[in-house]
mmCIF file of C-alpha atoms in Angstrom:
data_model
loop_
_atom_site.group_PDB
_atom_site.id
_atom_site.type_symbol
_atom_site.label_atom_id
_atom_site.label_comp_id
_atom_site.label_asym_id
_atom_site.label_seq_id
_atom_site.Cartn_x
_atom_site.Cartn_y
_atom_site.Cartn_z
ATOM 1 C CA UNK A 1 29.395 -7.026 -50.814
ATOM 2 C CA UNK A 2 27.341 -3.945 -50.764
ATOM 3 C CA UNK A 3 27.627 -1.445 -48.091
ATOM 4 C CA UNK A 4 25.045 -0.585 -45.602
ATOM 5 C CA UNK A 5 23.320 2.372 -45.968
ATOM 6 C CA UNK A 6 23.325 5.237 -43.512
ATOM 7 C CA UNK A 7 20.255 6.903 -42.430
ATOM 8 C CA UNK A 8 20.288 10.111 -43.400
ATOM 9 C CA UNK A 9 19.991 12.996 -40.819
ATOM 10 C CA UNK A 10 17.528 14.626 -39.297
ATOM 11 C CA UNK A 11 17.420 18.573 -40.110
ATOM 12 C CA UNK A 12 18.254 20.669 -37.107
ATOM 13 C CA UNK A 13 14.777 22.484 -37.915
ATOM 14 C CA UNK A 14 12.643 18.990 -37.632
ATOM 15 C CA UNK A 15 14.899 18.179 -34.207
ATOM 16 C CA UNK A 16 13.752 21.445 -32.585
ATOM 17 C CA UNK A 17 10.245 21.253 -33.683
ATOM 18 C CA UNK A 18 10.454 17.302 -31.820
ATOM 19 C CA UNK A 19 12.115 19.062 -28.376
ATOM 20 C CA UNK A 20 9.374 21.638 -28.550
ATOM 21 C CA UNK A 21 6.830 18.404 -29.113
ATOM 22 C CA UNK A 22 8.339 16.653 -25.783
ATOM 23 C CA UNK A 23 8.096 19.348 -24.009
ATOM 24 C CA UNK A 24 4.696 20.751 -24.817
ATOM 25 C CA UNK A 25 3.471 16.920 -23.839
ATOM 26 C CA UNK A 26 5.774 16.737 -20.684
ATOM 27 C CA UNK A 27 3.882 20.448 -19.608
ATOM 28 C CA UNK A 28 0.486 18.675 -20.299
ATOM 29 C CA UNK A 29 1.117 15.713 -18.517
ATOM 30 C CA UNK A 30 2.349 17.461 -15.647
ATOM 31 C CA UNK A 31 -1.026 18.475 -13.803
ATOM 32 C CA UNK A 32 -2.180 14.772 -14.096
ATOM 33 C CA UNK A 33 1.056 13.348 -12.670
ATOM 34 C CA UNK A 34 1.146 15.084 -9.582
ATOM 35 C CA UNK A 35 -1.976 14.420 -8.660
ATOM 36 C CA UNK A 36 -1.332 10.930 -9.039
ATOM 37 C CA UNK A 37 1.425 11.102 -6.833
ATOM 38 C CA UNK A 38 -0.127 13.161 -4.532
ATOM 39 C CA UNK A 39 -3.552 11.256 -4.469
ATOM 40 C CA UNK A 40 -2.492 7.594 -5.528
ATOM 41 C CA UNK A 41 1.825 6.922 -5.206
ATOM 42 C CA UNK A 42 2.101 8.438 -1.800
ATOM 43 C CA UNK A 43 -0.874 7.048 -0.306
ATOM 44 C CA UNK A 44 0.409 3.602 -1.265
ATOM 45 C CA UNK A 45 3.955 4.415 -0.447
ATOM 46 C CA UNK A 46 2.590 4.761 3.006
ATOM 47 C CA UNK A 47 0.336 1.628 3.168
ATOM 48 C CA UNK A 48 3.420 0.174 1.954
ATOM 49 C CA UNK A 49 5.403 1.338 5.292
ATOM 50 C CA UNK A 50 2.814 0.905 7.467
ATOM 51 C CA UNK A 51 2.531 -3.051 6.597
ATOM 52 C CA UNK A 52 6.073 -2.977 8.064
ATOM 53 C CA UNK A 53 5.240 -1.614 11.007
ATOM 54 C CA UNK A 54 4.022 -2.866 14.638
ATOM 55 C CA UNK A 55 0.594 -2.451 16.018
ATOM 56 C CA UNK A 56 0.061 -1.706 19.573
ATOM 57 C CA UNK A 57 -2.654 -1.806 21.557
ATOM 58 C CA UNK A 58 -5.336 0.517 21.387
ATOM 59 C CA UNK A 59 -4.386 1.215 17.831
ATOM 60 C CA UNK A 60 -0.941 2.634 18.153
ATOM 61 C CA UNK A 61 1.555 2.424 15.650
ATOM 62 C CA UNK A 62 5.276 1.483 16.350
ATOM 63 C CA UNK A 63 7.664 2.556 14.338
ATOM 64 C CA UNK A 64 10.224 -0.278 14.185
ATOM 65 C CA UNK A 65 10.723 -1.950 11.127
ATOM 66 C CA UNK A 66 9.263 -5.838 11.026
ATOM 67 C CA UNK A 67 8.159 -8.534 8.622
ATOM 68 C CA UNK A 68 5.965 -9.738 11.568
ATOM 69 C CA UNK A 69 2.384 -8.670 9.432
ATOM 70 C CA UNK A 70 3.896 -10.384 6.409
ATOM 71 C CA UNK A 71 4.779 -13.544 7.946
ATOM 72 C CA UNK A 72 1.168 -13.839 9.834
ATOM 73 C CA UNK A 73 -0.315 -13.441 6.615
ATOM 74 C CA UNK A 74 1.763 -15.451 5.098
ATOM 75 C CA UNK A 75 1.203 -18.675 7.224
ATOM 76 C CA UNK A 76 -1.994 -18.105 8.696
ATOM 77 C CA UNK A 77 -4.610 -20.835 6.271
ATOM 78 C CA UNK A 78 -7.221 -17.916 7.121
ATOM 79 C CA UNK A 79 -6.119 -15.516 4.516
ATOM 80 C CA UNK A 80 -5.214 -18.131 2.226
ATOM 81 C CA UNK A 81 -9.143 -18.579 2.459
ATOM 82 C CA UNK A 82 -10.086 -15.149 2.459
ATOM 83 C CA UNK A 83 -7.670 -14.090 -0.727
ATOM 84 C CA UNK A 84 -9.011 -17.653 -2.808
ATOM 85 C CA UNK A 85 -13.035 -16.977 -1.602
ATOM 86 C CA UNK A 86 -12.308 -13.605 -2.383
ATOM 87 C CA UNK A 87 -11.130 -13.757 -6.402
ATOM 88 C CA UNK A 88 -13.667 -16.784 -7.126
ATOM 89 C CA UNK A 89 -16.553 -14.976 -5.611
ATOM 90 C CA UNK A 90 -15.634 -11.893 -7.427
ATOM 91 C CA UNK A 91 -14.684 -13.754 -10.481
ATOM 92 C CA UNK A 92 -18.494 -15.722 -10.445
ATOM 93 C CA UNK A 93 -20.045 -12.073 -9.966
ATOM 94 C CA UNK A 94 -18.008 -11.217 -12.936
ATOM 95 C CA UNK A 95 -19.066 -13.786 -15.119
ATOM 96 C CA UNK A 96 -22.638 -13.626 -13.969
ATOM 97 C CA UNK A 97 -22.920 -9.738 -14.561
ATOM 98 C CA UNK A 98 -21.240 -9.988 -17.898
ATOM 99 C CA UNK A 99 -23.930 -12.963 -18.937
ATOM 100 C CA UNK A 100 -27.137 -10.767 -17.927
ATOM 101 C CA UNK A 101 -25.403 -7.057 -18.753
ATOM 102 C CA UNK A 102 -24.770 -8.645 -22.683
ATOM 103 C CA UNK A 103 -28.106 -8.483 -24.387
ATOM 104 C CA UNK A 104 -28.921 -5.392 -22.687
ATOM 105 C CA UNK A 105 -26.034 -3.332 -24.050
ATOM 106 C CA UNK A 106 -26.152 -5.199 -27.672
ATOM 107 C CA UNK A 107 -29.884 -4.035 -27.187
ATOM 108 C CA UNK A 108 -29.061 -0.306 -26.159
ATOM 109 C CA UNK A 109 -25.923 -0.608 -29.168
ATOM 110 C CA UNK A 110 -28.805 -1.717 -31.735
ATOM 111 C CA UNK A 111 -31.201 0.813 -30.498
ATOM 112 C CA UNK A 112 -31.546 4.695 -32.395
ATOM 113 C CA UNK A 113 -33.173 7.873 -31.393
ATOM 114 C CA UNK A 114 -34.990 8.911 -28.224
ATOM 115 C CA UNK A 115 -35.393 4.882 -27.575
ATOM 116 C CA UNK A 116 -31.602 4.531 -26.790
ATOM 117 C CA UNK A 117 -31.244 7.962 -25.360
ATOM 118 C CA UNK A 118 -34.437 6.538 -22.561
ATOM 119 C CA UNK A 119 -32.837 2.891 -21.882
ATOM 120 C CA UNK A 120 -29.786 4.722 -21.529
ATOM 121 C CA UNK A 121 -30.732 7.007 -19.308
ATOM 122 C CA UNK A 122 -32.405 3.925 -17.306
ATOM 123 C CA UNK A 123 -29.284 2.183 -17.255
ATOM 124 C CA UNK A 124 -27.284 4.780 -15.547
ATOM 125 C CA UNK A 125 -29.914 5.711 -13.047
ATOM 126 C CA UNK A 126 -28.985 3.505 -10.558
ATOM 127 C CA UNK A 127 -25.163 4.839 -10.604
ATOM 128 C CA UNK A 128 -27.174 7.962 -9.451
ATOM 129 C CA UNK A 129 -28.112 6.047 -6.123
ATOM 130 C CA UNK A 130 -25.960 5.270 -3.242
ATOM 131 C CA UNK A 131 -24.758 1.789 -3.021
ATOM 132 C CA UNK A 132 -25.648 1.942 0.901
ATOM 133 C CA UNK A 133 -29.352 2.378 -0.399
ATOM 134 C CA UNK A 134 -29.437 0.241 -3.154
ATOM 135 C CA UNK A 135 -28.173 -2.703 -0.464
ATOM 136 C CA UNK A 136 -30.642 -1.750 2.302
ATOM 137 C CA UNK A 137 -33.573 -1.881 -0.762
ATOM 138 C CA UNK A 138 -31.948 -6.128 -1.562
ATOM 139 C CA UNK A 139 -31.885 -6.234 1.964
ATOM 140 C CA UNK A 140 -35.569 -5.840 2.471
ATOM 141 C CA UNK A 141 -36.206 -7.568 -0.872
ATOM 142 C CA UNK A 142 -34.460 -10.459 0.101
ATOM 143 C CA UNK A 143 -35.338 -11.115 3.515
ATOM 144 C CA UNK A 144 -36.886 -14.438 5.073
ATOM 145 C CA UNK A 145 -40.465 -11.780 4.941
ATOM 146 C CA UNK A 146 -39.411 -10.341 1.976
ATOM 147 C CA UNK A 147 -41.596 -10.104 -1.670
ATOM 148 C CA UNK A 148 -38.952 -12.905 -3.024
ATOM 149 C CA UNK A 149 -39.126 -15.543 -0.006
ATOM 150 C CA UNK A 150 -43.270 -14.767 0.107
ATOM 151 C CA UNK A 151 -43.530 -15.741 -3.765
ATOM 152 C CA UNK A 152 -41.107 -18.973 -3.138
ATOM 153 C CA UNK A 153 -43.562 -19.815 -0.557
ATOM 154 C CA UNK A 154 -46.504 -19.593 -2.338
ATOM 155 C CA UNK A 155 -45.834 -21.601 -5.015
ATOM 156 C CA UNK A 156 -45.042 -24.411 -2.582
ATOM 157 C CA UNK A 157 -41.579 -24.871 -2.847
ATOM 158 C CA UNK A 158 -39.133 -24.622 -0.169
ATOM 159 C CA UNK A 159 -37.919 -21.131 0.764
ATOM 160 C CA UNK A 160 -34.332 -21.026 0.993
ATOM 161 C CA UNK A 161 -32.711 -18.123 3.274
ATOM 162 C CA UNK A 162 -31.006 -15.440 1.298
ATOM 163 C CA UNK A 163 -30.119 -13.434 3.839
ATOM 164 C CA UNK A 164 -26.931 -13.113 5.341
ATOM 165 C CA UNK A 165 -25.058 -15.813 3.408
ATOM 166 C CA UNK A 166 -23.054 -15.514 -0.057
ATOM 167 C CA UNK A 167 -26.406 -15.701 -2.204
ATOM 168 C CA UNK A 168 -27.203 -12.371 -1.053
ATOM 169 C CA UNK A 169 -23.874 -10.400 -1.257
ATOM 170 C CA UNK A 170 -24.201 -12.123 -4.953
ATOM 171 C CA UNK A 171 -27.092 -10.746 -5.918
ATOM 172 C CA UNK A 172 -26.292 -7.466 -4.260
ATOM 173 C CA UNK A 173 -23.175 -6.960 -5.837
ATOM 174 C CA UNK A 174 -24.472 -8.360 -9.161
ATOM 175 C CA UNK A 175 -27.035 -5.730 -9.589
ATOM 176 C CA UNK A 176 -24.790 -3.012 -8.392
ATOM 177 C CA UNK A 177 -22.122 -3.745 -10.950
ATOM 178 C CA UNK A 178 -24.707 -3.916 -13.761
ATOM 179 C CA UNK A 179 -24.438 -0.253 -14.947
ATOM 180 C CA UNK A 180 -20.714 -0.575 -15.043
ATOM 181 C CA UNK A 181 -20.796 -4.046 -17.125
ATOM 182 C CA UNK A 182 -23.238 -2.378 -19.652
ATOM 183 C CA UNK A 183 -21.427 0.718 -19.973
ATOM 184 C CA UNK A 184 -18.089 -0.818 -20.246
ATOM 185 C CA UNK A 185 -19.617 -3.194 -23.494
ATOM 186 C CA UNK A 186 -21.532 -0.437 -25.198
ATOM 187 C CA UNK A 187 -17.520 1.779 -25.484
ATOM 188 C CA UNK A 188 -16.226 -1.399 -26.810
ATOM 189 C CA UNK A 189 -19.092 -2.348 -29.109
ATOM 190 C CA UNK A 190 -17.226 0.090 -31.839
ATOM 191 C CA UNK A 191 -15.984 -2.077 -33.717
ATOM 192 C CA UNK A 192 -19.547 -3.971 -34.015
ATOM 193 C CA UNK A 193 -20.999 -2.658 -37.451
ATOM 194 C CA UNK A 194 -24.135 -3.865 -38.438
ATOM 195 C CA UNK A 195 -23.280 -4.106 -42.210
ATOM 196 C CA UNK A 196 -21.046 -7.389 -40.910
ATOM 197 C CA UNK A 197 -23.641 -9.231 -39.686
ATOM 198 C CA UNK A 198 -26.010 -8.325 -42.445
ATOM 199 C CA UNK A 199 -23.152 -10.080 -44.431
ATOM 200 C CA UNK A 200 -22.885 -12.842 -42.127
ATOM 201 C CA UNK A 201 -26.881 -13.813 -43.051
ATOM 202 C CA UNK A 202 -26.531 -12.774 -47.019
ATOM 203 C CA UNK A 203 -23.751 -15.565 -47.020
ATOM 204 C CA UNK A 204 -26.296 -18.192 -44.820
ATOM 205 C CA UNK A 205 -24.875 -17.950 -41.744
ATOM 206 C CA UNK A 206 -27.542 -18.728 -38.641
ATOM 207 C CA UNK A 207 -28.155 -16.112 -36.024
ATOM 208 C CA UNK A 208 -26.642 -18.598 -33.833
ATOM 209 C CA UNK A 209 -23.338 -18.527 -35.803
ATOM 210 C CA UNK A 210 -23.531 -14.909 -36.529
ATOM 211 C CA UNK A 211 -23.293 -14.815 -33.134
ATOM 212 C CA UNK A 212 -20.820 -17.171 -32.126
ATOM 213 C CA UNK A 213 -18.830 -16.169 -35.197
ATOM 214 C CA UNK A 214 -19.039 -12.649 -35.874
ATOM 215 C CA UNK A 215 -20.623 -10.265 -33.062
ATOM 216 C CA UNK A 216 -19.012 -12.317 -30.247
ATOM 217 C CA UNK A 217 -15.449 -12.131 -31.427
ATOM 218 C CA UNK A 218 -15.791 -8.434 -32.370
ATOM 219 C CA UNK A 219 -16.640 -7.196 -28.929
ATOM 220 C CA UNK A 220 -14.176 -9.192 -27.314
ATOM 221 C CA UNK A 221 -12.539 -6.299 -26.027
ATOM 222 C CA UNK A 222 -15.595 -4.628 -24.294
ATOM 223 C CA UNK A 223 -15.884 -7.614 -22.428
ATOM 224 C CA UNK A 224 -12.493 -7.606 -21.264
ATOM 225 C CA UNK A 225 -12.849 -4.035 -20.633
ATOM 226 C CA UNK A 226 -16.330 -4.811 -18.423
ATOM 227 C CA UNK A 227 -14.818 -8.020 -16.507
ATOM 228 C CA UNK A 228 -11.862 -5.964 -15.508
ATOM 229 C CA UNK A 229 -13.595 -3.073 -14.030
ATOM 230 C CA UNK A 230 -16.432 -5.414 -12.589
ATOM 231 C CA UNK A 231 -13.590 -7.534 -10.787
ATOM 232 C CA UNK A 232 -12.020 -4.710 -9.493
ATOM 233 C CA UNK A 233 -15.171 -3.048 -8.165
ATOM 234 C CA UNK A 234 -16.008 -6.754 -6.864
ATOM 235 C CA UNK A 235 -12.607 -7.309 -4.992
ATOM 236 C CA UNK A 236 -12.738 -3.734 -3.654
ATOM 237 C CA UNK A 237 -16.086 -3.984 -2.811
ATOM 238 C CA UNK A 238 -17.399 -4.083 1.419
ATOM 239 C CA UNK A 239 -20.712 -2.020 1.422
ATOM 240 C CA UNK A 240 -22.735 -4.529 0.425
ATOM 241 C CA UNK A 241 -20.922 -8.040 1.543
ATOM 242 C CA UNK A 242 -20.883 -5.934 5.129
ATOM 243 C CA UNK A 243 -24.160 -5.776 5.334
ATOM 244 C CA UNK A 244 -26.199 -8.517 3.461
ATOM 245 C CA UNK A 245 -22.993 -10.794 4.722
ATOM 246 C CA UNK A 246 -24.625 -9.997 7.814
ATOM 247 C CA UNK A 247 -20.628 -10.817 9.332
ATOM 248 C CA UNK A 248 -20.927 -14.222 8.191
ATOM 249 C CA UNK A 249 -19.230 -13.708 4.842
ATOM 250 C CA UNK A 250 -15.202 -12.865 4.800
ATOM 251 C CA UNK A 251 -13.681 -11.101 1.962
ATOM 252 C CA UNK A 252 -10.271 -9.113 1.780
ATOM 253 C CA UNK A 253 -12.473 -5.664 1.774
ATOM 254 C CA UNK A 254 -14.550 -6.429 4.712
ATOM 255 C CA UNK A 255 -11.591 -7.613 6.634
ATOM 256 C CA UNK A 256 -9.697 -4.621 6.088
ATOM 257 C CA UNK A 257 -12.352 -2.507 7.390
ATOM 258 C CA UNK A 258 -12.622 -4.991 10.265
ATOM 259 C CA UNK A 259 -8.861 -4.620 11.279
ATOM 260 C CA UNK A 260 -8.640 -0.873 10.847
ATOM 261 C CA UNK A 261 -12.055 0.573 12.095
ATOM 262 C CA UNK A 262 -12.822 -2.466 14.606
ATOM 263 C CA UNK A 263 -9.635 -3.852 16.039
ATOM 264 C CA UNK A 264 -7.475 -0.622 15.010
ATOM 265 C CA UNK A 265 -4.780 -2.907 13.844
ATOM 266 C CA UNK A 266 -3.623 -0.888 11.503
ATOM 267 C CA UNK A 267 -0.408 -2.590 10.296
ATOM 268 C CA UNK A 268 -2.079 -5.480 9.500
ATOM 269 C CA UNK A 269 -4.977 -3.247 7.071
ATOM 270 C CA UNK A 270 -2.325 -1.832 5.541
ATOM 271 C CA UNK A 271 -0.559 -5.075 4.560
ATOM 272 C CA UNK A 272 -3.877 -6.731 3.215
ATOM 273 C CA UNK A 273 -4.340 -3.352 1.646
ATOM 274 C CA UNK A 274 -1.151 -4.343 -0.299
ATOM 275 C CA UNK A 275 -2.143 -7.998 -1.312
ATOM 276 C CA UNK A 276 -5.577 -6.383 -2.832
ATOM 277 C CA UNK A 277 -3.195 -4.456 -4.584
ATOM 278 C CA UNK A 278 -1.318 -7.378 -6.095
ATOM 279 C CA UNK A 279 -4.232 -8.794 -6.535
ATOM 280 C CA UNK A 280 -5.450 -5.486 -9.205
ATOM 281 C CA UNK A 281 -2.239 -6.012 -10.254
ATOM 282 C CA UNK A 282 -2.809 -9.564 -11.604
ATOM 283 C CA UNK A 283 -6.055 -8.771 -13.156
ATOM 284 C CA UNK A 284 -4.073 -6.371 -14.921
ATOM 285 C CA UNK A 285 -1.856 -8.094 -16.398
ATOM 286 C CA UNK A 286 -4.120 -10.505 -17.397
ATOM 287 C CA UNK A 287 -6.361 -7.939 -19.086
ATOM 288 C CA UNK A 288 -3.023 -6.915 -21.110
ATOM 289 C CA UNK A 289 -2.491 -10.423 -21.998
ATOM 290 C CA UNK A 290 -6.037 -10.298 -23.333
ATOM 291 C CA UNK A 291 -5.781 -7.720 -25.462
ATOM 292 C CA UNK A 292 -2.298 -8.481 -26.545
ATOM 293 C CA UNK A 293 -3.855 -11.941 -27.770
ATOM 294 C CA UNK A 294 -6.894 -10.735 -29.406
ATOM 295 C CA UNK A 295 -4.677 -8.040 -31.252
#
């Protein structure tokens, strides 16, 4: 039986120059990771205590530690509501951004020249608008005397109202998130190389299956990329549900504005605060599963 080798050591010289490695990248990362801590970890470290806190009235805060926000939320059927309308509505926005933001960024990824540089440019102008504008210009698109209700109407069909109801916060938020979506595919549409498909149609393949077959799977992970950051945005999102909700539609994000800014219950912000968290958390992990798949 033949022994097992030993590996053979590493030269003191090639040890140091690792140490000096680790610590050059321990000095760089530095900067980054207190600011993190200072702007992200202790912020939710203190969200964290105040969920276990009591509220008073008036908007006081007692100290005193309590699972009392926990267990409301907990057994209350209203947030069971608001955290399940909340992920499918965000997850439908998702899906419908990603299906109209597609062929525009495959477009702007085809495009060359001064072309690309202009629909680019077009693309990210509306990130240079506030979303509180953007809303208030749906808002008077979308009303019952809006351009959109006034064309409905004239072509003798019935008007429906989409105003003030989910159909409005979802084509709000939709066209907000657009710029994001398209964005988000065009970094991931790297590994798209137009020699491929070119191969795809030498060898007979329909545009159809080129499609399905070749461009689709190789910008997998843009997509994933786009549908995570589009979620997220959608979850976290209260601007525009808040006002073309008109109050009518409830979401995790509007009702943590409504408990700290309206009702100053604090406590109870801070734990829903929390459960959007887990719920980022989630859409994490399944984004890691993702890419750990299509690896």
């Amino acid at each position: 039986m033949s022994a097992i080798p030993t590996p053979a050591p590493v030269p003191a010289p090639a040890l140091r120059q690792q140490w000096r490695d680790g610590e050059l990248a321990v000095l760089l990362l530095l900067p980054i990771a207190l600011v993190n801590a200072i702007g992200f970890i202790l912020p939710v470290l203190n969200l964290a205590r105040y969920s276990f806190n009591k509220s008073r009235i008036g908007g006081g805060i007692e100290a005193v530690f309590t699972w009392e926000n926990w267990a409301g939320l907990l057994s209350d059927p209203f947030y069971f509501e608001l955290v399940f309308n909340s992920v499918w509505i965000s997850l439908a926005i998702t899906l419908t951004t990603l299906v109209v933001s597609y062929p525009i960024a495959l477009y702007l990824h085809r495009a060359s020249g001064s072309w690309r540089t202009f629909l680019t440019v077009l693309v990210i102008s509306p990130l240079l608008t506030s979303a509180v504008v953007r809303t208030y210009g749906w808002i008077a698109i979308l009303t019952d005397d809006g351009p959109v209700v006034g064309a409905i109407k004239a072509l003798g069909l019935p008007a429906p109202s989409l105003m003030f109801n989910i159909k409005g916060v979802f084509v709000g938020l939709t066209e907000i998130l657009m710029p994001y979506m398209i964005l988000a595919l065009m970094a991931g549409f790297g590994r798209l190389d137009p020699r491929v498909e070119e191969a795809a149609r030498t060898l007979g393949a329909t545009p159809a299956r080129t499609f399905t077959r070749v461009i689709l799977p190789l910008t997998l992970p843009g997509i994933a990329l786009g549908c995570l950051l589009c979620f997220v945005l959608a979850v976290s999102s209260f601007i525009t549900p808040k006002l073309m909700g008109g109050g009518r539609v409830f979401l995790l994000a509007t009702e943590i504005y409504d408990q700290a800014i309206v009702t100053l219950n604090w406590p109870l912000a801070s734990t829903l605060s929390i459960l959007v968290l887990i719920v980022f958390g989630a859409a994490l992990w399944a984004y890691s599963a993702v890419l750990r798949r299509l690896d």
